[in-house]
JSON list of C-alpha atoms in Angstrom, two decimals:
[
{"chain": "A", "resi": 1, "resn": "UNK", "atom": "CA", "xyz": [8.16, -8.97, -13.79]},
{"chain": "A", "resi": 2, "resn": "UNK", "atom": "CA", "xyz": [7.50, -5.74, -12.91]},
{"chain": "A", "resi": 3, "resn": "UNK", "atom": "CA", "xyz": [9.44, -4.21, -15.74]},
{"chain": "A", "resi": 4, "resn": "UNK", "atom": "CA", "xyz": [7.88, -6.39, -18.07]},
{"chain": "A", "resi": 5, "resn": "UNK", "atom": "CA", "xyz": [4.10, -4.98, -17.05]},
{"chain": "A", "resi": 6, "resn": "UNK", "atom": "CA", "xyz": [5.79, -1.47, -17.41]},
{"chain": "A", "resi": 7, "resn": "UNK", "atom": "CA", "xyz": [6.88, -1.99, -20.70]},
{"chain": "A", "resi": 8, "resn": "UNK", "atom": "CA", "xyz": [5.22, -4.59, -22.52]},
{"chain": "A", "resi": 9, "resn": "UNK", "atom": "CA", "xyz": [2.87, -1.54, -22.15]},
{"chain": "A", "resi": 10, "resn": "UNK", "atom": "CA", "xyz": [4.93, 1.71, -22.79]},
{"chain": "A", "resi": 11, "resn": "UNK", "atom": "CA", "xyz": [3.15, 3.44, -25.54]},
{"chain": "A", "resi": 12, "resn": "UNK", "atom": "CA", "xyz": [5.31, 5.85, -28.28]},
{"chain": "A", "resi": 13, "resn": "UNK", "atom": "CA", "xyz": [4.93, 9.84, -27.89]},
{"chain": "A", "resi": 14, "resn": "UNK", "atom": "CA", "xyz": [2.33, 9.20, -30.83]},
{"chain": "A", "resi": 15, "resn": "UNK", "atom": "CA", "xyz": [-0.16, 7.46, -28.47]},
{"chain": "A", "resi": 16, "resn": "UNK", "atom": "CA", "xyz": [0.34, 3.80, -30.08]},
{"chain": "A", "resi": 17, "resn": "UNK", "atom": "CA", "xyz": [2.20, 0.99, -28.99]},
{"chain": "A", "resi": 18, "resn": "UNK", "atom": "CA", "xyz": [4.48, -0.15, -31.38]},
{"chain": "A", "resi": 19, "resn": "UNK", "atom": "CA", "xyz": [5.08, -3.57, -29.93]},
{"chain": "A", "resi": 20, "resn": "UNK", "atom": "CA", "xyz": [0.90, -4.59, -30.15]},
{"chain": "A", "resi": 21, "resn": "UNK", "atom": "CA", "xyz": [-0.63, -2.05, -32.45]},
{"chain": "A", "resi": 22, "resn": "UNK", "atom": "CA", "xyz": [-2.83, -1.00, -29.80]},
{"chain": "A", "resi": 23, "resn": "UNK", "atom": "CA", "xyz": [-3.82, 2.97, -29.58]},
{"chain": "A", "resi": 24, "resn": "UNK", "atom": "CA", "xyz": [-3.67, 4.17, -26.38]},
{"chain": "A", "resi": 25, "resn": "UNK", "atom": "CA", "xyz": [-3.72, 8.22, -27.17]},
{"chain": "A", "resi": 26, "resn": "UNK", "atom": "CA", "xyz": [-7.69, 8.83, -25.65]},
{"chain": "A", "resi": 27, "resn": "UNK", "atom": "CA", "xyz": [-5.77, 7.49, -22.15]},
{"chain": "A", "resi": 28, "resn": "UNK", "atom": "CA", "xyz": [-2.03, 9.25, -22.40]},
{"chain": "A", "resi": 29, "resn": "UNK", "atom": "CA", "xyz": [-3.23, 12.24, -20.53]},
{"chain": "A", "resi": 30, "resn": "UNK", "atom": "CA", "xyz": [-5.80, 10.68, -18.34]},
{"chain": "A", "resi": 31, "resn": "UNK", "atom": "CA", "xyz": [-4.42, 10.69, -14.90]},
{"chain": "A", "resi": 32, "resn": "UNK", "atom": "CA", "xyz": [-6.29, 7.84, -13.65]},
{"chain": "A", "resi": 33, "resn": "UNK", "atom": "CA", "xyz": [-4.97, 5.89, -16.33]},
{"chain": "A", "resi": 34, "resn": "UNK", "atom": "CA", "xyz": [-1.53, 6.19, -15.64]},
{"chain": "A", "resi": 35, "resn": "UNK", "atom": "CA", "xyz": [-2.04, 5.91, -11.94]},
{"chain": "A", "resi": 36, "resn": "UNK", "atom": "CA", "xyz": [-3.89, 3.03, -11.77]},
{"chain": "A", "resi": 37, "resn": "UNK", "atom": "CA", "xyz": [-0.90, 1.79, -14.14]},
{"chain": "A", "resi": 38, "resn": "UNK", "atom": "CA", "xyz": [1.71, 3.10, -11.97]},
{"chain": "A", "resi": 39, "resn": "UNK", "atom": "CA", "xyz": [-0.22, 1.26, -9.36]},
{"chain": "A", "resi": 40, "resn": "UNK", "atom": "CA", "xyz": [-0.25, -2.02, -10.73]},
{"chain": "A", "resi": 41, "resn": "UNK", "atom": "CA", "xyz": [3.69, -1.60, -11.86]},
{"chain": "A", "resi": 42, "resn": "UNK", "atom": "CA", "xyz": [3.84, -1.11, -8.04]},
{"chain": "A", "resi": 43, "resn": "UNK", "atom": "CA", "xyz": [1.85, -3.60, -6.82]},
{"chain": "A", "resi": 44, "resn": "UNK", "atom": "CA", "xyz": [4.23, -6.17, -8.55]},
{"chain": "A", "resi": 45, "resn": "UNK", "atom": "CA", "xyz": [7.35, -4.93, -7.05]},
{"chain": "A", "resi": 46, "resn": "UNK", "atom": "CA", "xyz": [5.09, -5.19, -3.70]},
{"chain": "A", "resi": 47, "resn": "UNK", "atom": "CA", "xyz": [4.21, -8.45, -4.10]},
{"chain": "A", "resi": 48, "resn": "UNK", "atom": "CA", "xyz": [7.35, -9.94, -4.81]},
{"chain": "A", "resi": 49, "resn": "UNK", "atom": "CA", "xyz": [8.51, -8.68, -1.78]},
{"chain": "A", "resi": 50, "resn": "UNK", "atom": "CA", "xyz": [6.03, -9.86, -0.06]},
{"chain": "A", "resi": 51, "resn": "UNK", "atom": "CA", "xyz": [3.41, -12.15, -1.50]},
{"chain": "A", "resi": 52, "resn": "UNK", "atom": "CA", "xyz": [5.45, -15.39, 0.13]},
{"chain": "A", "resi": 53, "resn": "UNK", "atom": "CA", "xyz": [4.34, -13.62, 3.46]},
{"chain": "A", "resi": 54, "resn": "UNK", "atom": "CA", "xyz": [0.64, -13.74, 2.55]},
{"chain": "A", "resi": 55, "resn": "UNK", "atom": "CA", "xyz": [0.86, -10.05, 2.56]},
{"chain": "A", "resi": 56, "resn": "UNK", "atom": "CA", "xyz": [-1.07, -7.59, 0.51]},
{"chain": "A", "resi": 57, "resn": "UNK", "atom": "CA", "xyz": [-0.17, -3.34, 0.69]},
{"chain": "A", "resi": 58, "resn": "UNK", "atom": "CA", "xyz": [-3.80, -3.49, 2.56]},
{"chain": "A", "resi": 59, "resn": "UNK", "atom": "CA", "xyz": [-2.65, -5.73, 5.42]},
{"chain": "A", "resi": 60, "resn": "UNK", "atom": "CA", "xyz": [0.75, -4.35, 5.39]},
{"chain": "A", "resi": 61, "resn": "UNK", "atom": "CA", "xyz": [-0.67, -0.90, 5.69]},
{"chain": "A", "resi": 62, "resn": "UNK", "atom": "CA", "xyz": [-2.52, -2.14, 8.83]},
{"chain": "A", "resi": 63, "resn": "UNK", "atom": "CA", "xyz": [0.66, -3.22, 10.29]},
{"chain": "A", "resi": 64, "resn": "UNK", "atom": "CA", "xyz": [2.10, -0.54, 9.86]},
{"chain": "A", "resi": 65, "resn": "UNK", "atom": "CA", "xyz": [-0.08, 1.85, 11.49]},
{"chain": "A", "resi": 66, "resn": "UNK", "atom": "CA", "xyz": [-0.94, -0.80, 14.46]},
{"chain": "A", "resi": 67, "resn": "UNK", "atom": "CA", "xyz": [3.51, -0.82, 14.29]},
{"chain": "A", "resi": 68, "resn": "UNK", "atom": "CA", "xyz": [3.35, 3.16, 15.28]},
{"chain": "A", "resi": 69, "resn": "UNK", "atom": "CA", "xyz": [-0.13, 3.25, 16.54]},
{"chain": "A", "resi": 70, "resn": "UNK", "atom": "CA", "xyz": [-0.79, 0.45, 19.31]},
{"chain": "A", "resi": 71, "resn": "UNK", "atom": "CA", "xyz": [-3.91, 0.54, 20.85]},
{"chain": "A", "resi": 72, "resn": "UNK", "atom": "CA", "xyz": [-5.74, 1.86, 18.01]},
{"chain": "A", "resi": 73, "resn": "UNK", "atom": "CA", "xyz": [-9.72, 0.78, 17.47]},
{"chain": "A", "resi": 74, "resn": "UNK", "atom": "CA", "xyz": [-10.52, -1.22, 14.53]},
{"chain": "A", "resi": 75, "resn": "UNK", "atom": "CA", "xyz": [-12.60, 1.86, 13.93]},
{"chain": "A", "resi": 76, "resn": "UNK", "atom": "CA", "xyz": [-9.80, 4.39, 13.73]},
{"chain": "A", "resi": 77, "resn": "UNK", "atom": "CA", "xyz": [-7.43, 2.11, 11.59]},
{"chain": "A", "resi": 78, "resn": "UNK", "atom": "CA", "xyz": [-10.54, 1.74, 9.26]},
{"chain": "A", "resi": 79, "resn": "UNK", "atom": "CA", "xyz": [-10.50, 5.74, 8.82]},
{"chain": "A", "resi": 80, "resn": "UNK", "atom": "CA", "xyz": [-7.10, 6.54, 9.20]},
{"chain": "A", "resi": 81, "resn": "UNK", "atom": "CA", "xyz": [-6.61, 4.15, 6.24]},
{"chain": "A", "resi": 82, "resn": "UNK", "atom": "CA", "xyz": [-10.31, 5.08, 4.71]},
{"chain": "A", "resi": 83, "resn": "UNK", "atom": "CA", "xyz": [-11.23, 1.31, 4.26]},
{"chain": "A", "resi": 84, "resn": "UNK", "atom": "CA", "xyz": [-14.56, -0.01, 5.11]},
{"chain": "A", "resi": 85, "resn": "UNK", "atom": "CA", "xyz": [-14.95, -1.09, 8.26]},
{"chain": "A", "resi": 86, "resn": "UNK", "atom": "CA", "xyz": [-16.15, -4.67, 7.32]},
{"chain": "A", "resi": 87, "resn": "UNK", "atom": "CA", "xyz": [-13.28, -4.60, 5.39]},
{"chain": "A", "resi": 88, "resn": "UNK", "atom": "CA", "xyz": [-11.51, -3.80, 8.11]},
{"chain": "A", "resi": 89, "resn": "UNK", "atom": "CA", "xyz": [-12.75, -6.84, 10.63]},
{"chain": "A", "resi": 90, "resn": "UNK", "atom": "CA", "xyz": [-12.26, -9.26, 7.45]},
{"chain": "A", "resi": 91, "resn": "UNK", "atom": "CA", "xyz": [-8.59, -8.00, 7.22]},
{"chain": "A", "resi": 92, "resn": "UNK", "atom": "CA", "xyz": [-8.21, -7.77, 11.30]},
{"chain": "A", "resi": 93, "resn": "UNK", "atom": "CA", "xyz": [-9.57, -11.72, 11.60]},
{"chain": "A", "resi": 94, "resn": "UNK", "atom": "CA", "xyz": [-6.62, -12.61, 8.52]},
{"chain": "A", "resi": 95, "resn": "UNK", "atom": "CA", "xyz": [-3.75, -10.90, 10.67]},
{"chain": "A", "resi": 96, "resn": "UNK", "atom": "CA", "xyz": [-4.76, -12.60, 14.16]},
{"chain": "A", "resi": 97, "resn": "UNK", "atom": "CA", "xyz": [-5.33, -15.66, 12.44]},
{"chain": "A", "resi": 98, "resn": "UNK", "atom": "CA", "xyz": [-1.11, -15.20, 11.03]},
{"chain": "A", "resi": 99, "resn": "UNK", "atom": "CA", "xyz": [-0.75, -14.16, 14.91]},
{"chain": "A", "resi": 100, "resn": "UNK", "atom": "CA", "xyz": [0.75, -10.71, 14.03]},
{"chain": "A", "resi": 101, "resn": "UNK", "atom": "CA", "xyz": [-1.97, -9.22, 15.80]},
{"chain": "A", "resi": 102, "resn": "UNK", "atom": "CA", "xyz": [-4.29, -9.10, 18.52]},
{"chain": "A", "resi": 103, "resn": "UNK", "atom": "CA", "xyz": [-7.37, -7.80, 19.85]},
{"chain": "A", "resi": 104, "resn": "UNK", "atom": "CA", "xyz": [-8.27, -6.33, 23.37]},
{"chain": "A", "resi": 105, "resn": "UNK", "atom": "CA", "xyz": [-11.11, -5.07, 24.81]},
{"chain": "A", "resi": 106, "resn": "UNK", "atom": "CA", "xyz": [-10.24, -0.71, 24.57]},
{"chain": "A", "resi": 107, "resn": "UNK", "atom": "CA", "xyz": [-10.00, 0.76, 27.66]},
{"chain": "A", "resi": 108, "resn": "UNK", "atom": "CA", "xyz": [-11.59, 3.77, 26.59]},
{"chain": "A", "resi": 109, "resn": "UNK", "atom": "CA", "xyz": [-14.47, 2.23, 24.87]},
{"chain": "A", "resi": 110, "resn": "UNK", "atom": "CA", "xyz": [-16.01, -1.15, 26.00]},
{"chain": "A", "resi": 111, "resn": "UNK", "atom": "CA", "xyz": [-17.91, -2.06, 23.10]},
{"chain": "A", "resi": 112, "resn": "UNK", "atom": "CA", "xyz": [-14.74, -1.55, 21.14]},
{"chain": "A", "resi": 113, "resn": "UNK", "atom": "CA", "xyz": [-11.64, -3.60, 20.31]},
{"chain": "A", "resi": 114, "resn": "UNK", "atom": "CA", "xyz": [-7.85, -2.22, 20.36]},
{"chain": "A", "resi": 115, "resn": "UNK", "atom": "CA", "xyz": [-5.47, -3.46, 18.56]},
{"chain": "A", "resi": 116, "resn": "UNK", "atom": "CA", "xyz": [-1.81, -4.86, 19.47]},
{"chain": "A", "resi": 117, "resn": "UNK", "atom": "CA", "xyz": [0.42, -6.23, 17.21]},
{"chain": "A", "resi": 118, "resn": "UNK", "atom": "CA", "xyz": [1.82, -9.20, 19.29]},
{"chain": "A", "resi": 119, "resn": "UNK", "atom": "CA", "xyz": [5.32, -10.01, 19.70]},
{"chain": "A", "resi": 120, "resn": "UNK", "atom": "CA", "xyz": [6.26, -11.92, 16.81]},
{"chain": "A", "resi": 121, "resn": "UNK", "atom": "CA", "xyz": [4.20, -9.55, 14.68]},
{"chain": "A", "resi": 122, "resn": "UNK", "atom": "CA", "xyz": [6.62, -6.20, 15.57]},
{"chain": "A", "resi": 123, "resn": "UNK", "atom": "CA", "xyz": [9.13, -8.70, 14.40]},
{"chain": "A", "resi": 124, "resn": "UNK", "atom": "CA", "xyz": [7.53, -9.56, 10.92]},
{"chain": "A", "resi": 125, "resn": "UNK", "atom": "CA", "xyz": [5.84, -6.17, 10.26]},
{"chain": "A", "resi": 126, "resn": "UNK", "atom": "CA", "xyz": [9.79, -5.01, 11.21]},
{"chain": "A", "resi": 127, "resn": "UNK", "atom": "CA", "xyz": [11.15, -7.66, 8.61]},
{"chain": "A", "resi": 128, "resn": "UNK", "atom": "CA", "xyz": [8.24, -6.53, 5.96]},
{"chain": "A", "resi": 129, "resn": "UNK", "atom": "CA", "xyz": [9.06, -3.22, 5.86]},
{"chain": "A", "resi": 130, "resn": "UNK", "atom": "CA", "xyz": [12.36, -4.05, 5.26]},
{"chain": "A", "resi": 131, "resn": "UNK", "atom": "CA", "xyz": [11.60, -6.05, 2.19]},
{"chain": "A", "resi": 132, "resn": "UNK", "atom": "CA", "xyz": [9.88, -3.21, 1.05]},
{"chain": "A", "resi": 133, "resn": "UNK", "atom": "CA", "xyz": [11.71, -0.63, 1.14]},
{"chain": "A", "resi": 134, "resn": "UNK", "atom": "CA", "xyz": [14.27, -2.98, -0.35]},
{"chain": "A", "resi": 135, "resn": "UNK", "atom": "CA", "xyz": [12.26, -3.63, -3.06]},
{"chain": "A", "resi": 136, "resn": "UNK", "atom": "CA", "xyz": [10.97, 0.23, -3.60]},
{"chain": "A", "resi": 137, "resn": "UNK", "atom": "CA", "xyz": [15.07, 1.05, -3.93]},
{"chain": "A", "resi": 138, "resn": "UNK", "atom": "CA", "xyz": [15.16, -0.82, -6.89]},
{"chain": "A", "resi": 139, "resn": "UNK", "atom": "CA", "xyz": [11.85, 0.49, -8.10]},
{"chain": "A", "resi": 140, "resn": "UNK", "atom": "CA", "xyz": [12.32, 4.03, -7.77]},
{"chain": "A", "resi": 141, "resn": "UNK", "atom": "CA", "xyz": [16.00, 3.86, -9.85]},
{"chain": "A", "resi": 142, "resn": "UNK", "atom": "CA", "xyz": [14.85, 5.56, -13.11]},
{"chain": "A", "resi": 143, "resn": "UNK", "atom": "CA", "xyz": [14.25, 8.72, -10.94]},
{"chain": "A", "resi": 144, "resn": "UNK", "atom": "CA", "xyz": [16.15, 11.33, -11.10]},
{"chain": "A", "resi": 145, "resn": "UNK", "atom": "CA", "xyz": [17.37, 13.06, -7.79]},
{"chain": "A", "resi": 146, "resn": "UNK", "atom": "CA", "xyz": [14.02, 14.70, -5.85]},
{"chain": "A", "resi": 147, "resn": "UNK", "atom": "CA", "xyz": [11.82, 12.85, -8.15]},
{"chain": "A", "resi": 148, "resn": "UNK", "atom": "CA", "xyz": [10.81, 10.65, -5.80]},
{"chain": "A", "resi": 149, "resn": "UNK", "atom": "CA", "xyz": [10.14, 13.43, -3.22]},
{"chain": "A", "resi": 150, "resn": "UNK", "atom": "CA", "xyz": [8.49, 15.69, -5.89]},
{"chain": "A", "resi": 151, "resn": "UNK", "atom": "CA", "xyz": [6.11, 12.57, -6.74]},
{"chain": "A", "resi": 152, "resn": "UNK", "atom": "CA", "xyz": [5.03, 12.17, -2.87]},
{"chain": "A", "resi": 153, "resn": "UNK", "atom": "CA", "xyz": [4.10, 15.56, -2.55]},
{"chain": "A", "resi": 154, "resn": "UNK", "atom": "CA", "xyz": [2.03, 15.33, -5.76]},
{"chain": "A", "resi": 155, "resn": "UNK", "atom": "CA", "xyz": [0.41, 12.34, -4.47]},
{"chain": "A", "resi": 156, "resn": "UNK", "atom": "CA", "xyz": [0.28, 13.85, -0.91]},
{"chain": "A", "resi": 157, "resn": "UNK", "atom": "CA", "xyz": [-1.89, 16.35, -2.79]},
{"chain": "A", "resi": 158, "resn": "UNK", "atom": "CA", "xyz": [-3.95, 14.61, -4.31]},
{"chain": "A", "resi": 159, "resn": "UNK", "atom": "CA", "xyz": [-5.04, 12.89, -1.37]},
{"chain": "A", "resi": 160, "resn": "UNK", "atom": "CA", "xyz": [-5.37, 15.67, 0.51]},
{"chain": "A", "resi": 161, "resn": "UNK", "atom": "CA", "xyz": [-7.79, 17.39, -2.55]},
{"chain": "A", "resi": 162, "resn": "UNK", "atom": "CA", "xyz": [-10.01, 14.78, -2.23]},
{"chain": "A", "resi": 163, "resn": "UNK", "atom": "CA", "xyz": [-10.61, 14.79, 1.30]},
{"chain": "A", "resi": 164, "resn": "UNK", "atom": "CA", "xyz": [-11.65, 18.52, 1.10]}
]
């Protein structure tokens, strides 16, 4: 399916799309564009990993930094992942309610909540990742060797420009 997004989509050098007549040159060299397009190519290779899990890149992206991070506040998964913290509880409630994860009172901070990903959630987030990375290996096969590297330090970048 993914493929199909990619190019049922894939405009001609000339900015037109030969297969729906549709001209796409104003948006060829907008970055944006073609990031929120790589995105949603992405997103489908994502979700077929994972959808059957109930599992969107948001939640998975909590896992994983609960996964390496235990003990984390809801606050610091919130900014370590820039998400708004409502967000964040909304998301938080979804994962305790799959019981992947818990909550517990922070030892450092009263008011706040840590979070522990219990024990059948280090074996799902475990089993995720590997469905995603299975899934990115047959994403990533039109690049050519250090692409893929190349493109994470590019997007590395970019994240780190806008933080400055």
């Amino acid at each position: 399916m993914a493929s199909q997004t990619a190019s049922s989509n894939r405009a001609t050098s000339a900015g037109s799309d030969e297969r729906n007549g549709i001209d796409y040159s104003m948006l060829q060299s907008r970055l944006g564009y073609k990031l929120r397009r790589a995105q949603m190519v992405y997103f489908d290779v994502f979700f077929e990993a994972c959808a059957q899990e109930g599992i969107t890149p948001g939640l998975f992206s909590i896992l994983a930094i609960i996964y390496h991070n235990p003990g984390l506040t809801q606050s610091a998964v919130s900014v370590a992942l820039d998400v708004d913290r409502s967000a964040m509880v909304a998301a938080i409630d979804k994962l305790e309610s799959l019981e992947v994860v818990e909550r517990r009172k922070s030892q450092h901070d009263r008011r706040s909540y840590a979070l522990y990903l219990t024990n059948q959630g280090k074996a799902f987030t475990e089993r995720l990742n590997r469905k995603v990375v299975s899934g990115e290996e047959g994403f990533d096969t039109f690049m050519k060797e250090g692409e893929r590297e190349w493109l994470l330090d590019i997007l590395d970048r970019i994240i780190e420009a806008r933080k400055k």
